[in-house]
mmCIF file of C-alpha atoms in Angstrom:
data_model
loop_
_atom_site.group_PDB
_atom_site.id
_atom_site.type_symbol
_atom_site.label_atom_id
_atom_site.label_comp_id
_atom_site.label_asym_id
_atom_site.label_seq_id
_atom_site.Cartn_x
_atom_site.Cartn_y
_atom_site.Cartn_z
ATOM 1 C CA UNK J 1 -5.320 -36.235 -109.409
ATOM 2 C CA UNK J 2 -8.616 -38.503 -108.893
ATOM 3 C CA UNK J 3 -11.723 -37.454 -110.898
ATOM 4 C CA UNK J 4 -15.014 -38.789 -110.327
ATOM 5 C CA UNK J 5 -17.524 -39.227 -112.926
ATOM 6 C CA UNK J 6 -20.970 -40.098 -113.286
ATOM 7 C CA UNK J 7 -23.414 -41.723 -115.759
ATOM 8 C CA UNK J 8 -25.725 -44.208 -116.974
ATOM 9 C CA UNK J 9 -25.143 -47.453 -118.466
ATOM 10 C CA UNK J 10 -26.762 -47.107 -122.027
ATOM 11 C CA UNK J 11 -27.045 -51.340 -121.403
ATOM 12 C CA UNK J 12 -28.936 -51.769 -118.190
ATOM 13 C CA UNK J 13 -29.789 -47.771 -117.573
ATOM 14 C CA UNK J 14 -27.533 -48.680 -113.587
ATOM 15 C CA UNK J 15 -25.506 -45.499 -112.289
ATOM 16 C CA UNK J 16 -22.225 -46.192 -113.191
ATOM 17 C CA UNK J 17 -19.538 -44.171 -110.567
ATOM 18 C CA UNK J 18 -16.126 -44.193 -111.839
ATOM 19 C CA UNK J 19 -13.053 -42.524 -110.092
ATOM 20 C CA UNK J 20 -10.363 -41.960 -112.634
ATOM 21 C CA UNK J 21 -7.202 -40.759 -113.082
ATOM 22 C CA UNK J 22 -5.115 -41.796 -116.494
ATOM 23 C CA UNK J 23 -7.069 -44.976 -115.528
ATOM 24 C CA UNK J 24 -10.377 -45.815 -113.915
ATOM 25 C CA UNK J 25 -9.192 -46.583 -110.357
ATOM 26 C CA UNK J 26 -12.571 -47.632 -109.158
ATOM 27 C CA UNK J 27 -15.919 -48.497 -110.730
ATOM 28 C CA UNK J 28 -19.502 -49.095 -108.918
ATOM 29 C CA UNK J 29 -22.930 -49.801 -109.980
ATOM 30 C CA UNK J 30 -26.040 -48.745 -107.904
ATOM 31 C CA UNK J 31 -29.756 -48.497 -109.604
ATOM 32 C CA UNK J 32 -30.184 -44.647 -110.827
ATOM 33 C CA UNK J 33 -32.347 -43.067 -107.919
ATOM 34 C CA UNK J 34 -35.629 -40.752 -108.295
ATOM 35 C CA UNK J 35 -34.902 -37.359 -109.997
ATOM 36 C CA UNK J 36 -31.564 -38.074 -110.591
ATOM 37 C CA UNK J 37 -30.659 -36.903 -113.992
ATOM 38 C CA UNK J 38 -27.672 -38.093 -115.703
ATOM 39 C CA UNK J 39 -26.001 -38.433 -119.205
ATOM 40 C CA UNK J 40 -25.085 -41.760 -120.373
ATOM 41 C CA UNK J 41 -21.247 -42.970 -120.350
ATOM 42 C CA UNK J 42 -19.377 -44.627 -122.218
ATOM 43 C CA UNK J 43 -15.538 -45.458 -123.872
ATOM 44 C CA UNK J 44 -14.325 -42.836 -126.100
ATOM 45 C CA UNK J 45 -14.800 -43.159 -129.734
ATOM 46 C CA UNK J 46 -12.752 -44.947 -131.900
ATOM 47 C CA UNK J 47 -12.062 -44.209 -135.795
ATOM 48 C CA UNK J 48 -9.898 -46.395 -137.952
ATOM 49 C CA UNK J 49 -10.062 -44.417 -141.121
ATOM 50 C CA UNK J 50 -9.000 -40.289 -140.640
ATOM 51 C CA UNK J 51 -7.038 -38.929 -144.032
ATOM 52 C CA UNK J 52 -7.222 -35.821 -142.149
ATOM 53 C CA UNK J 53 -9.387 -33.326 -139.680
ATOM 54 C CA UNK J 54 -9.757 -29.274 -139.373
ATOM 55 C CA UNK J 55 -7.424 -28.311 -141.895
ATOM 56 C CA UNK J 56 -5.205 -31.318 -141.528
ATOM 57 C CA UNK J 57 -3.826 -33.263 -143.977
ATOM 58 C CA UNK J 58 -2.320 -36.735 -143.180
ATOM 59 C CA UNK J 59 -1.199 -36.954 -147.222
ATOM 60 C CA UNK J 60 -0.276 -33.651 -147.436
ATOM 61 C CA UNK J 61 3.658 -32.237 -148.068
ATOM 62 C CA UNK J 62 2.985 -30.122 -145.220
ATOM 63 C CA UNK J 63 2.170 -33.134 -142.936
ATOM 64 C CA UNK J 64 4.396 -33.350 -139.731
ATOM 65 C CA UNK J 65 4.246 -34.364 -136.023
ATOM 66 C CA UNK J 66 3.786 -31.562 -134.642
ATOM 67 C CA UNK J 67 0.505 -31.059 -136.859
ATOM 68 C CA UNK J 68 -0.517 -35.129 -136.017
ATOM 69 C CA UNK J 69 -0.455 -34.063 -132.764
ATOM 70 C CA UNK J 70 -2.614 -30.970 -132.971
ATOM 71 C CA UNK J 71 -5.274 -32.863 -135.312
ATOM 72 C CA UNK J 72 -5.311 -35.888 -132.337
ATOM 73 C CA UNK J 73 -6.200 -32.972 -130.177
ATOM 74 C CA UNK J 74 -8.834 -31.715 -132.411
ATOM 75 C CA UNK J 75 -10.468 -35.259 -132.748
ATOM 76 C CA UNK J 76 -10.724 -35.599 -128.846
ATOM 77 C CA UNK J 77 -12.559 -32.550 -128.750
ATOM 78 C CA UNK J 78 -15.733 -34.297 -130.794
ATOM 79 C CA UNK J 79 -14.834 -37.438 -128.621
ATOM 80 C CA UNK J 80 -12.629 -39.242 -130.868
ATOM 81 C CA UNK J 81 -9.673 -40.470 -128.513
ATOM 82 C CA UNK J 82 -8.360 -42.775 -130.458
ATOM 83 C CA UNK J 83 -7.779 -42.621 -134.382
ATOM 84 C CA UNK J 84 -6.182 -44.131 -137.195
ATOM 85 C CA UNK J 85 -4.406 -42.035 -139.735
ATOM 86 C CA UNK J 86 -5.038 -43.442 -143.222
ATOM 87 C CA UNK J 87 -2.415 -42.785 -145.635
ATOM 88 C CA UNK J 88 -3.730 -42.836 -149.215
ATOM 89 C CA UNK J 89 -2.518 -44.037 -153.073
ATOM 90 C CA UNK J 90 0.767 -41.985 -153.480
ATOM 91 C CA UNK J 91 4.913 -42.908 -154.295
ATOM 92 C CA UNK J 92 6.351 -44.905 -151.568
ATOM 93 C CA UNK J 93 8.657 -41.912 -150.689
ATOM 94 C CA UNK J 94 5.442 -40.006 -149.934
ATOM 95 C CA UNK J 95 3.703 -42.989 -147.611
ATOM 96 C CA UNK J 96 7.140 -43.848 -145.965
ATOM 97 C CA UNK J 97 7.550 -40.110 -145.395
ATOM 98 C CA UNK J 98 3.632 -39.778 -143.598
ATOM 99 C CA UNK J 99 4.767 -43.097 -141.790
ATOM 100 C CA UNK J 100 7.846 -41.127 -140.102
ATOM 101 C CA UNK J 101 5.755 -38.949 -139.262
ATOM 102 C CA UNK J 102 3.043 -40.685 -137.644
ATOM 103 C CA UNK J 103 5.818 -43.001 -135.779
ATOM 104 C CA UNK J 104 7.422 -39.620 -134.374
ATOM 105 C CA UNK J 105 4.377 -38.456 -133.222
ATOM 106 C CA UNK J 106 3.923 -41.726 -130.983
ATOM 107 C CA UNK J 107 7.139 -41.558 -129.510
ATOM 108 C CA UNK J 108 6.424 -38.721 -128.605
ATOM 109 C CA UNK J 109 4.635 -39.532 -125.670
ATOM 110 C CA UNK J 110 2.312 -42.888 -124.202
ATOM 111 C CA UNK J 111 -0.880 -41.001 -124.339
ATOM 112 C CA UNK J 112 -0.419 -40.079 -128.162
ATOM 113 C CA UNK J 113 0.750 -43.525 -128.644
ATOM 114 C CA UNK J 114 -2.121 -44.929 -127.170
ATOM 115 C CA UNK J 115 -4.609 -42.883 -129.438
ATOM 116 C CA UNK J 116 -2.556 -43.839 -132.319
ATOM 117 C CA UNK J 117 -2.082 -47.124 -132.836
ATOM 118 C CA UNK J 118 -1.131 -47.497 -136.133
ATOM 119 C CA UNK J 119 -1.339 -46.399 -139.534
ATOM 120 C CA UNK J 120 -3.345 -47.554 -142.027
ATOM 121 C CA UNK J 121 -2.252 -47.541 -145.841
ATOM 122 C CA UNK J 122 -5.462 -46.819 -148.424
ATOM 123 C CA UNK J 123 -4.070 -48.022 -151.620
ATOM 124 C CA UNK J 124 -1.693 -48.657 -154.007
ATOM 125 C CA UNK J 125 -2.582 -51.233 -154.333
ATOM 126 C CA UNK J 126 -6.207 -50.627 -155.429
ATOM 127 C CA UNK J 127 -8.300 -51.223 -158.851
ATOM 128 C CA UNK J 128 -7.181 -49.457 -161.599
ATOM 129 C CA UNK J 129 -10.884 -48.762 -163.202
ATOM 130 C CA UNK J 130 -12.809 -46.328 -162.678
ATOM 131 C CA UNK J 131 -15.664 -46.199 -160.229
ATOM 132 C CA UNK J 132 -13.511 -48.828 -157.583
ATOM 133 C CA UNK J 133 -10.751 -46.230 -158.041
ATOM 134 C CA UNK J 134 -12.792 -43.466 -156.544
ATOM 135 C CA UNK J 135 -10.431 -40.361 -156.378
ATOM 136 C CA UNK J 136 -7.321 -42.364 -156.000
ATOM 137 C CA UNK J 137 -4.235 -41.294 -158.477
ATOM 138 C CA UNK J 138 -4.569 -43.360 -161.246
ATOM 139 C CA UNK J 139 -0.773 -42.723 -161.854
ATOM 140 C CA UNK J 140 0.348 -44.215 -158.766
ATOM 141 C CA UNK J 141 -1.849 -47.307 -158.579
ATOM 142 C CA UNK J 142 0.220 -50.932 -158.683
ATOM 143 C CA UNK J 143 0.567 -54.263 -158.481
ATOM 144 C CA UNK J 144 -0.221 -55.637 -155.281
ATOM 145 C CA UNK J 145 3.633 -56.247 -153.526
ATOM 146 C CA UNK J 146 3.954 -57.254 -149.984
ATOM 147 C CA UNK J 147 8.039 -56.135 -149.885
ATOM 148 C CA UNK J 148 6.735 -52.745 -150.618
ATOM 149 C CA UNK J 149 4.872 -53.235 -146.964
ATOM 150 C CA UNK J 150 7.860 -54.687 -145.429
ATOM 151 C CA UNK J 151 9.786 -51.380 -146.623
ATOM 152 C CA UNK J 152 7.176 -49.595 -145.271
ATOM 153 C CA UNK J 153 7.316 -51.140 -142.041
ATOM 154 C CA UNK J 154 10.873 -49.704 -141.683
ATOM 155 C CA UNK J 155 9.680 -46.103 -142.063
ATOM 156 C CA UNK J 156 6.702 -46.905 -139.587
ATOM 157 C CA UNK J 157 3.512 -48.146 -137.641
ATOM 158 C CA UNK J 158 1.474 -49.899 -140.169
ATOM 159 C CA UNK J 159 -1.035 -52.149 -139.270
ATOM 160 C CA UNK J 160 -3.714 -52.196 -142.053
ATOM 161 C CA UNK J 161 -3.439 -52.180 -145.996
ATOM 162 C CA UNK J 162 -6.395 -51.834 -147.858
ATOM 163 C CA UNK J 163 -5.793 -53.998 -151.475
ATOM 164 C CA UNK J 164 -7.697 -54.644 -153.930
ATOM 165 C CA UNK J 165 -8.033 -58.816 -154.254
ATOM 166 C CA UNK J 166 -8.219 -59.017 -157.899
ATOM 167 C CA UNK J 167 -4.977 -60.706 -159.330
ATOM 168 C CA UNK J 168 -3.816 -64.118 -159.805
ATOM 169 C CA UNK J 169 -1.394 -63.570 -156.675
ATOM 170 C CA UNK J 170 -3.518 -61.954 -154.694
ATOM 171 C CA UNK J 171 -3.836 -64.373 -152.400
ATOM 172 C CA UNK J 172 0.160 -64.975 -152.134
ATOM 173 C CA UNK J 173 0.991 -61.310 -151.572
ATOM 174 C CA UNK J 174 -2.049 -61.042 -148.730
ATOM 175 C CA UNK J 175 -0.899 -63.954 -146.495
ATOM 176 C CA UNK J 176 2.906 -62.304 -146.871
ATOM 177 C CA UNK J 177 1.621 -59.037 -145.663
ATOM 178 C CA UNK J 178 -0.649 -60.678 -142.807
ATOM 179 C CA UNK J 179 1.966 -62.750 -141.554
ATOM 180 C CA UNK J 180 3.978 -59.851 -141.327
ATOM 181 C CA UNK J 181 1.419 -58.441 -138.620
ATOM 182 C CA UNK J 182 0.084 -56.254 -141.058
ATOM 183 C CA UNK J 183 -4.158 -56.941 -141.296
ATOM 184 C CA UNK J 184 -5.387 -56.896 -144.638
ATOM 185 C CA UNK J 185 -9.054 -55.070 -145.966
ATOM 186 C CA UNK J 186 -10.405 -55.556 -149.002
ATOM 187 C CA UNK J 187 -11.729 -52.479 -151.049
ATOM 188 C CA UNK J 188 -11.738 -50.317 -153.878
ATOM 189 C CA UNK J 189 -11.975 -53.364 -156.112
ATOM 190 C CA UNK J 190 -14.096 -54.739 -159.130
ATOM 191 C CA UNK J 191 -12.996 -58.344 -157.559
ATOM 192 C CA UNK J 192 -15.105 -61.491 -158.350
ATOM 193 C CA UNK J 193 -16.380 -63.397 -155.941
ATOM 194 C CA UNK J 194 -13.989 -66.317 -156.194
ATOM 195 C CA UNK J 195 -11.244 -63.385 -155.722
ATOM 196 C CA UNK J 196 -12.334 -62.101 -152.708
ATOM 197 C CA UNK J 197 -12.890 -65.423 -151.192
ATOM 198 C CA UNK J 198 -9.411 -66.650 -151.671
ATOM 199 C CA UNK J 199 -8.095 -63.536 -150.152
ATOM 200 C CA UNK J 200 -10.112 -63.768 -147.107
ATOM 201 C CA UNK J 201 -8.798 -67.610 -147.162
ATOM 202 C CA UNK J 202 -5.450 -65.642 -147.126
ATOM 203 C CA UNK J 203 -6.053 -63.601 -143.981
ATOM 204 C CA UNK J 204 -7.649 -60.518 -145.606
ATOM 205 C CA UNK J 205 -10.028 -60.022 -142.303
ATOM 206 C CA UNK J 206 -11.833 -56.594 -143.228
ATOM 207 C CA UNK J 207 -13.664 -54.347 -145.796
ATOM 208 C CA UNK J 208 -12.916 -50.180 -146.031
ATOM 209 C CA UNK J 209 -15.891 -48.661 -146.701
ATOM 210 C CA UNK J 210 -18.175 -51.350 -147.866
ATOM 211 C CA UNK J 211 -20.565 -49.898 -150.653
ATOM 212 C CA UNK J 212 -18.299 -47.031 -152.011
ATOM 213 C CA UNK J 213 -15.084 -47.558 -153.735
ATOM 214 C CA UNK J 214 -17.026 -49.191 -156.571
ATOM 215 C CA UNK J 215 -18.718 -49.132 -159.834
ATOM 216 C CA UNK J 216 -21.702 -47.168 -159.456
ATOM 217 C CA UNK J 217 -23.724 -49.492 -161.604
ATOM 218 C CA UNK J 218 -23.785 -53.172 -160.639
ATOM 219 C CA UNK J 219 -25.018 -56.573 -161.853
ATOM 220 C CA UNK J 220 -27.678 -57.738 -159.282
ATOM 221 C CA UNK J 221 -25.473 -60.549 -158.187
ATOM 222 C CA UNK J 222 -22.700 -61.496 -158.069
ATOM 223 C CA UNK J 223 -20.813 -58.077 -156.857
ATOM 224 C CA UNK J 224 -18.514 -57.550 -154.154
ATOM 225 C CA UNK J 225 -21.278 -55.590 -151.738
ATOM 226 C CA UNK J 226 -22.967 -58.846 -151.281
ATOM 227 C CA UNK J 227 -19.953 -61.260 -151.351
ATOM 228 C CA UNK J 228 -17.971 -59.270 -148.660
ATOM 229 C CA UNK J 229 -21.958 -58.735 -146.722
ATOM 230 C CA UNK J 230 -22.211 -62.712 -146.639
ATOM 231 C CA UNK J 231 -18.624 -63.284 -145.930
ATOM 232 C CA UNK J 232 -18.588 -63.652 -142.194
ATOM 233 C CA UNK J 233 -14.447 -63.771 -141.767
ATOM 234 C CA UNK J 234 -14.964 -59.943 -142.952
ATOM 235 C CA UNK J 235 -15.915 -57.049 -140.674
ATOM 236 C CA UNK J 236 -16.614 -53.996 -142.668
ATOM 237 C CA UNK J 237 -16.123 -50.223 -142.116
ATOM 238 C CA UNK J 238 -19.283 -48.000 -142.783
ATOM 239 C CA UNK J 239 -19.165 -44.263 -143.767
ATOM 240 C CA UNK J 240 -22.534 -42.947 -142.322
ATOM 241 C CA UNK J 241 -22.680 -39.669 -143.497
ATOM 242 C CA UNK J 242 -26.032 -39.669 -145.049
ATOM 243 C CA UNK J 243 -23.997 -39.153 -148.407
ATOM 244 C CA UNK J 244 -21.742 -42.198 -148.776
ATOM 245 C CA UNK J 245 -24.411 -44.692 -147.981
ATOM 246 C CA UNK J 246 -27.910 -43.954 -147.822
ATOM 247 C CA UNK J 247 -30.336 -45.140 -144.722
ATOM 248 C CA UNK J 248 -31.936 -47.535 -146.303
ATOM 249 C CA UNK J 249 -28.748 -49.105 -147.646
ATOM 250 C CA UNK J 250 -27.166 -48.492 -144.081
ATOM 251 C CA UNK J 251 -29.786 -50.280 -142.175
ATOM 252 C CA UNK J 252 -29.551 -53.241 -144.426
ATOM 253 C CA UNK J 253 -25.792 -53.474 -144.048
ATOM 254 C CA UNK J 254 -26.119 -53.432 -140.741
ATOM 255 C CA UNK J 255 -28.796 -55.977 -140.045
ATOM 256 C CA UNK J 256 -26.667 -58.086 -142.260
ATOM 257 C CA UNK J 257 -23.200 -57.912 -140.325
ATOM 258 C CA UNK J 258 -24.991 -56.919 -136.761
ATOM 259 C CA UNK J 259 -22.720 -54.605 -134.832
ATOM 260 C CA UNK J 260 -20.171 -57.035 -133.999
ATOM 261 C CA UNK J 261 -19.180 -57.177 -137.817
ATOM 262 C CA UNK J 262 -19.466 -53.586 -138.421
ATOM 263 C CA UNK J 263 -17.853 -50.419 -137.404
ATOM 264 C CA UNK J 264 -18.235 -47.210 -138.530
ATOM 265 C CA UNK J 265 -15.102 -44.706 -139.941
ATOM 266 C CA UNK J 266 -15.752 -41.404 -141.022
ATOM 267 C CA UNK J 267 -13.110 -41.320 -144.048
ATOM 268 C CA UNK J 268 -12.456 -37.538 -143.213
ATOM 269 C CA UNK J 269 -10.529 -35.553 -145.193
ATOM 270 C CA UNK J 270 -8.721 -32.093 -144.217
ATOM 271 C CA UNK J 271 -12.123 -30.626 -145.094
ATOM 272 C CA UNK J 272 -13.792 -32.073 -141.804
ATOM 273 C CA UNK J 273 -14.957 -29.298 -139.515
ATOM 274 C CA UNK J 274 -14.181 -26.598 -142.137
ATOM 275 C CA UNK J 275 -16.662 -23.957 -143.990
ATOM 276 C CA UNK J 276 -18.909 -24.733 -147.313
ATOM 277 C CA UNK J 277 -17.353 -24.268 -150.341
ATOM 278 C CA UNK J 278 -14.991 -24.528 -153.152
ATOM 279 C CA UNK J 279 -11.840 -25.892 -151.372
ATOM 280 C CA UNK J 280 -7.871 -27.195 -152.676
ATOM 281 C CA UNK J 281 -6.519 -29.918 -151.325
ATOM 282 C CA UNK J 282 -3.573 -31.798 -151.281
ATOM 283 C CA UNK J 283 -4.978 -34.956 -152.758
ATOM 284 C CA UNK J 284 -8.005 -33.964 -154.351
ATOM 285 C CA UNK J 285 -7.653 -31.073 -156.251
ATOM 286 C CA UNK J 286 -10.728 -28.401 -156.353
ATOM 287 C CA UNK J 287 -13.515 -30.042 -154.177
ATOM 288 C CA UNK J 288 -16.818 -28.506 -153.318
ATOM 289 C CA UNK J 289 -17.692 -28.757 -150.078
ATOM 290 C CA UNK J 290 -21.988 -28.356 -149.546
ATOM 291 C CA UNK J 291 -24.305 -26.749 -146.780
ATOM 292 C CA UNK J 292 -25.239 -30.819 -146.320
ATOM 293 C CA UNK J 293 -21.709 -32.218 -145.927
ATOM 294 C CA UNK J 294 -21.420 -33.722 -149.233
ATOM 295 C CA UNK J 295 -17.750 -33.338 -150.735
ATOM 296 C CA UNK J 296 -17.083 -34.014 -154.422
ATOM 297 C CA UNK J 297 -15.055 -33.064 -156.918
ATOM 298 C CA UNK J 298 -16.206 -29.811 -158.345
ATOM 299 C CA UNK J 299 -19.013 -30.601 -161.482
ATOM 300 C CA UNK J 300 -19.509 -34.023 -160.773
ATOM 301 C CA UNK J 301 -21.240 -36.388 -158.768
ATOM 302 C CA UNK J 302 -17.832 -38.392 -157.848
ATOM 303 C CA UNK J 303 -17.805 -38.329 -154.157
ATOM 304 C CA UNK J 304 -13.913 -37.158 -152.680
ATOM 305 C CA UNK J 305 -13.675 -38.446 -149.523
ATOM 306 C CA UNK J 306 -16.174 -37.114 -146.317
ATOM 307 C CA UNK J 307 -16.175 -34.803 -144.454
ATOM 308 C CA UNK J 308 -17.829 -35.451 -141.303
ATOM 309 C CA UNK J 309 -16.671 -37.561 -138.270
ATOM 310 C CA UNK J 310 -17.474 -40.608 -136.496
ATOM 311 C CA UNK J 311 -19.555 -38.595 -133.437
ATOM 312 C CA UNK J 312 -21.678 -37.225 -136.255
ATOM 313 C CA UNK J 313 -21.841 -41.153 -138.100
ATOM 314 C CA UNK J 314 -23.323 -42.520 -134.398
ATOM 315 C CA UNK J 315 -25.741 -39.473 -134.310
ATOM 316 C CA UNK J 316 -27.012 -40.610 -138.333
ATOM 317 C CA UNK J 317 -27.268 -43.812 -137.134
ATOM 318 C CA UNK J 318 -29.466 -43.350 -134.234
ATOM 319 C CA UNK J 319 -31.500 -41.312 -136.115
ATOM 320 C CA UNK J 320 -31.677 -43.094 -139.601
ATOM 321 C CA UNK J 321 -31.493 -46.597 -138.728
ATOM 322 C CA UNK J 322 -33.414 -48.834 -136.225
ATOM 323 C CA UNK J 323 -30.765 -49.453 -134.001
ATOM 324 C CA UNK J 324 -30.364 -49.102 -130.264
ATOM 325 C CA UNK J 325 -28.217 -46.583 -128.345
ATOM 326 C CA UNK J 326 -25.843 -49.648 -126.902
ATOM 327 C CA UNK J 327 -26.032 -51.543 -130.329
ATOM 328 C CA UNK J 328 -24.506 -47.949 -131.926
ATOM 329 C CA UNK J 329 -22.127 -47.268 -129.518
ATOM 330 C CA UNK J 330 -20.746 -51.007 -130.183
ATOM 331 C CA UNK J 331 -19.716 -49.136 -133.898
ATOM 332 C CA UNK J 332 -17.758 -47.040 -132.578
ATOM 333 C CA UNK J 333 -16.114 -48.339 -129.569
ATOM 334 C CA UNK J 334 -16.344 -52.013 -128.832
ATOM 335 C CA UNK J 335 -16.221 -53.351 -132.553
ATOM 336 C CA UNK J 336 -13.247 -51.218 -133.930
ATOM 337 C CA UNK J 337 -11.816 -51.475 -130.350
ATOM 338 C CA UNK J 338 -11.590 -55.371 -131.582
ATOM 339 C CA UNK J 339 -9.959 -54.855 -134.585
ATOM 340 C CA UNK J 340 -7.542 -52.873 -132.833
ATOM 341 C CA UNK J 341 -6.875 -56.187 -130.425
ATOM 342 C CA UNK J 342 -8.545 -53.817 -127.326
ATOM 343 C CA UNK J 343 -11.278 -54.096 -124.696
ATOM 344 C CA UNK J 344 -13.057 -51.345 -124.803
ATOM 345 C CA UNK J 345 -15.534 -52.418 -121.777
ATOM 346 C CA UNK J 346 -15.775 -49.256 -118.889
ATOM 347 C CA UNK J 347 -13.642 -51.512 -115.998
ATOM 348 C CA UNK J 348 -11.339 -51.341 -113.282
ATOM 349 C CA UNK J 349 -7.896 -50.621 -114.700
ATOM 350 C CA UNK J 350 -9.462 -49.321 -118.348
ATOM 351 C CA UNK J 351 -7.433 -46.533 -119.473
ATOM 352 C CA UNK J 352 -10.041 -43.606 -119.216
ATOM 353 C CA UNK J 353 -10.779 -42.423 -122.442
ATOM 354 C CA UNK J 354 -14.440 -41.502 -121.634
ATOM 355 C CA UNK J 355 -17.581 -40.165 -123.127
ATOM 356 C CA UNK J 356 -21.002 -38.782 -121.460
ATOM 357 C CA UNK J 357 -24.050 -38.467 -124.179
ATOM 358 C CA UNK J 358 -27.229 -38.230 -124.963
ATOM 359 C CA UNK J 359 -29.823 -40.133 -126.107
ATOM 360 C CA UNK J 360 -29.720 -39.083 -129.925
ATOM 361 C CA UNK J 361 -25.829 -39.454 -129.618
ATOM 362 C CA UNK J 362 -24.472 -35.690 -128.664
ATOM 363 C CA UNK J 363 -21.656 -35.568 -127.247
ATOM 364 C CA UNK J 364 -21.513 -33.445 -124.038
ATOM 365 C CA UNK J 365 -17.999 -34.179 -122.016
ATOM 366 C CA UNK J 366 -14.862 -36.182 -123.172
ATOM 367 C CA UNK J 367 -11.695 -37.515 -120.805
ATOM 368 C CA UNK J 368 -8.654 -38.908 -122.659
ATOM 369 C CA UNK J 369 -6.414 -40.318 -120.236
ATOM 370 C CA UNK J 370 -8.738 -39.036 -117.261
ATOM 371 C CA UNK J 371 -7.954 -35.044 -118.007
ATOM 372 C CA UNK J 372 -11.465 -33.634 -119.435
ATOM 373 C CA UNK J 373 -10.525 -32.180 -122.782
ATOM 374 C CA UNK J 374 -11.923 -28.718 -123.577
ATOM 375 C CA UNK J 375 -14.344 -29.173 -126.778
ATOM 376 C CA UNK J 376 -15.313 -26.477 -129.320
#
């Protein structure tokens, strides 16, 4: 069945008329005409880093396919269409088992395969200290070892490890994993400079969460924020929540990479979407969850993961930072849709995974796959 939909370039402010099925079949552009009142339009979101969403646990025992599937459904209602589960620190029967999981919930269908295109694994292979930790198990942290990712590989879709860059073979056990297709970020680490340069001369490409994941007190330079900042090989993830990052520090990181270098991931845990409070979860232990958004581990300041979501990261942005509505959609659509090895651009032949929004960033309709997805 043929939809038609209507909205406004957030680039040139031209009436964009799509008619879509699973795929736009047609596209035109025509100047927007007097009184006409439209929303803008534009892809569907992307986030590469979801540990879980409305109750949903990616790391949890509980995880399956059949819950994947419902939390993929829960993201396209914000306008997330397509996501990357994120896998964190744990025993390699416990990632290879969230890796079956994820791979049957792919096969089970194009479209969910399409929204998920792979896994990413946060960790094992992470600092051991604490502060680049964060809330990773300290008991299941290891030696960076890419035949643990080729094993891995044979349980599922991975295609991102975040490691930690600072050991001798660092660099070794990085270009094994990349040139097993498997893209490398660098994060939670207390890595010198001279680390993390060799393992982006390895193939290490990206940063998680640039800023967090690290001692809380640095010297002014050196430090891995501004080594990984300057590094231009690296395009870094950004959790803006307002908690993880604050403006100020936001707006400099992103006049620094520019939003072809930078993408934003909400890092959202089960917690996302649910009420304020004291909260157990599978990974964490007792969190509390604020009226604000902040999660932490109950009586301290340690942050545990966020719980917000990428629509709510480009509405921060737009309001926090200086900049534009097409320069912030480019976090969350054209940039990650790179990394991903996609073109996000609204074209003939697209699939349509579509957004209409406002001006501050609300979301008001979503298509995945043409069908217009009921939202809460």
């Amino acid at each position: 069945m043929t939809t038609t939909i209507h909205g406004l370039d957030p680039a040139t402010g031209d009436v964009l008329d799509l008619q879509v099925d699973t795929s736009i079949t047609r596209m035109t552009r025509r100047p927007q005409e007097a009184g006409e009142d439209l929303p803008f339009l534009a892809p569907g979101l992307i986030d590469l880093q979801v540990n879980g969403f409305g109750g949903i646990d990616i790391n949890g025992p509980e995880v399956s396919a059949e819950r994947i599937t419902a939390m993929s459904d829960a993201l396209a209602g914000i306008g997330v269409t397509t996501w990357v589960p994120t896998i964190v620190t744990a025993s390699e029967e416990a990632i290879c088992h969230a890796l079956r999981c994820i791979a049957e919930t792919r096969a089970s269908s194009p479209a969910l395969a399409h929204a998920i295109p792979f896994a990413h694994v946060e960790g094992p292979f992470l600092s051991a200290e604490d502060g680049p930790r964060g809330v990773h198990d300290i008991e299941q942290i290891r030696p960076l070892d890419a035949d643990e990712v080729t094993r891995w590989q044979s349980a599922g879709p991975v295609g991102l490890v975040t490691v930690s860059p600072h050991t001798d073979d660092a660099p070794e056990q990085i270009a094994r994993i990349v040139s097993g297709g498997v893209m490398v970020a660098v994060g939670h680490t207390h890595g010198s400079t001279p680390q993390i340069t060799a393992a982006v001369d390895a193939g290490a490409s990206l940063s998680t969460h640039l800023g967090n994941g690290i001692f809380p007190r640095l010297a002014r330079h050196p430090n891995p924020i501004w080594t990984q900042l300057a590094e231009d090989r690296l395009t870094c993830g950004l959790i803006a929540d307002g908690h993880h990052l604050p403006p100020e520090t936001l707006e400099v990181m992103l006049r620094a990479k520019g939003p072809d270098r930078a993408f934003l991931v909400s890092d959202a845990t089960e917690l996302a979407g649910r009420e304020p409070g004291l909260h157990r979860t599978a990974v964490g232990g007792e969190v509390e969850l604020t009226e604000d958004g902040r999660l932490s581990y109950v009586g301290t300041e340690m942050l545990a993961g966020a719980a917000s979501d990428v629509a709510a990261g480009l509405r921060f942005v737009l309001r926090s930072t200086s900049l534009s509505l097409p320069d912030a959609l480019a976090l969350v659509t054209r940039t990650p849709g790179r990394v991903l090895g996609r073109d996000t651009t609204l074209r003939t032949g697209a699939v349509a995974d579509l957004v209409t929004l406002t001006t501050d960033g609300t979301i008001q309709q979503v298509w995945r796959h043409g069908a217009l997805i009921e939202r809460p």
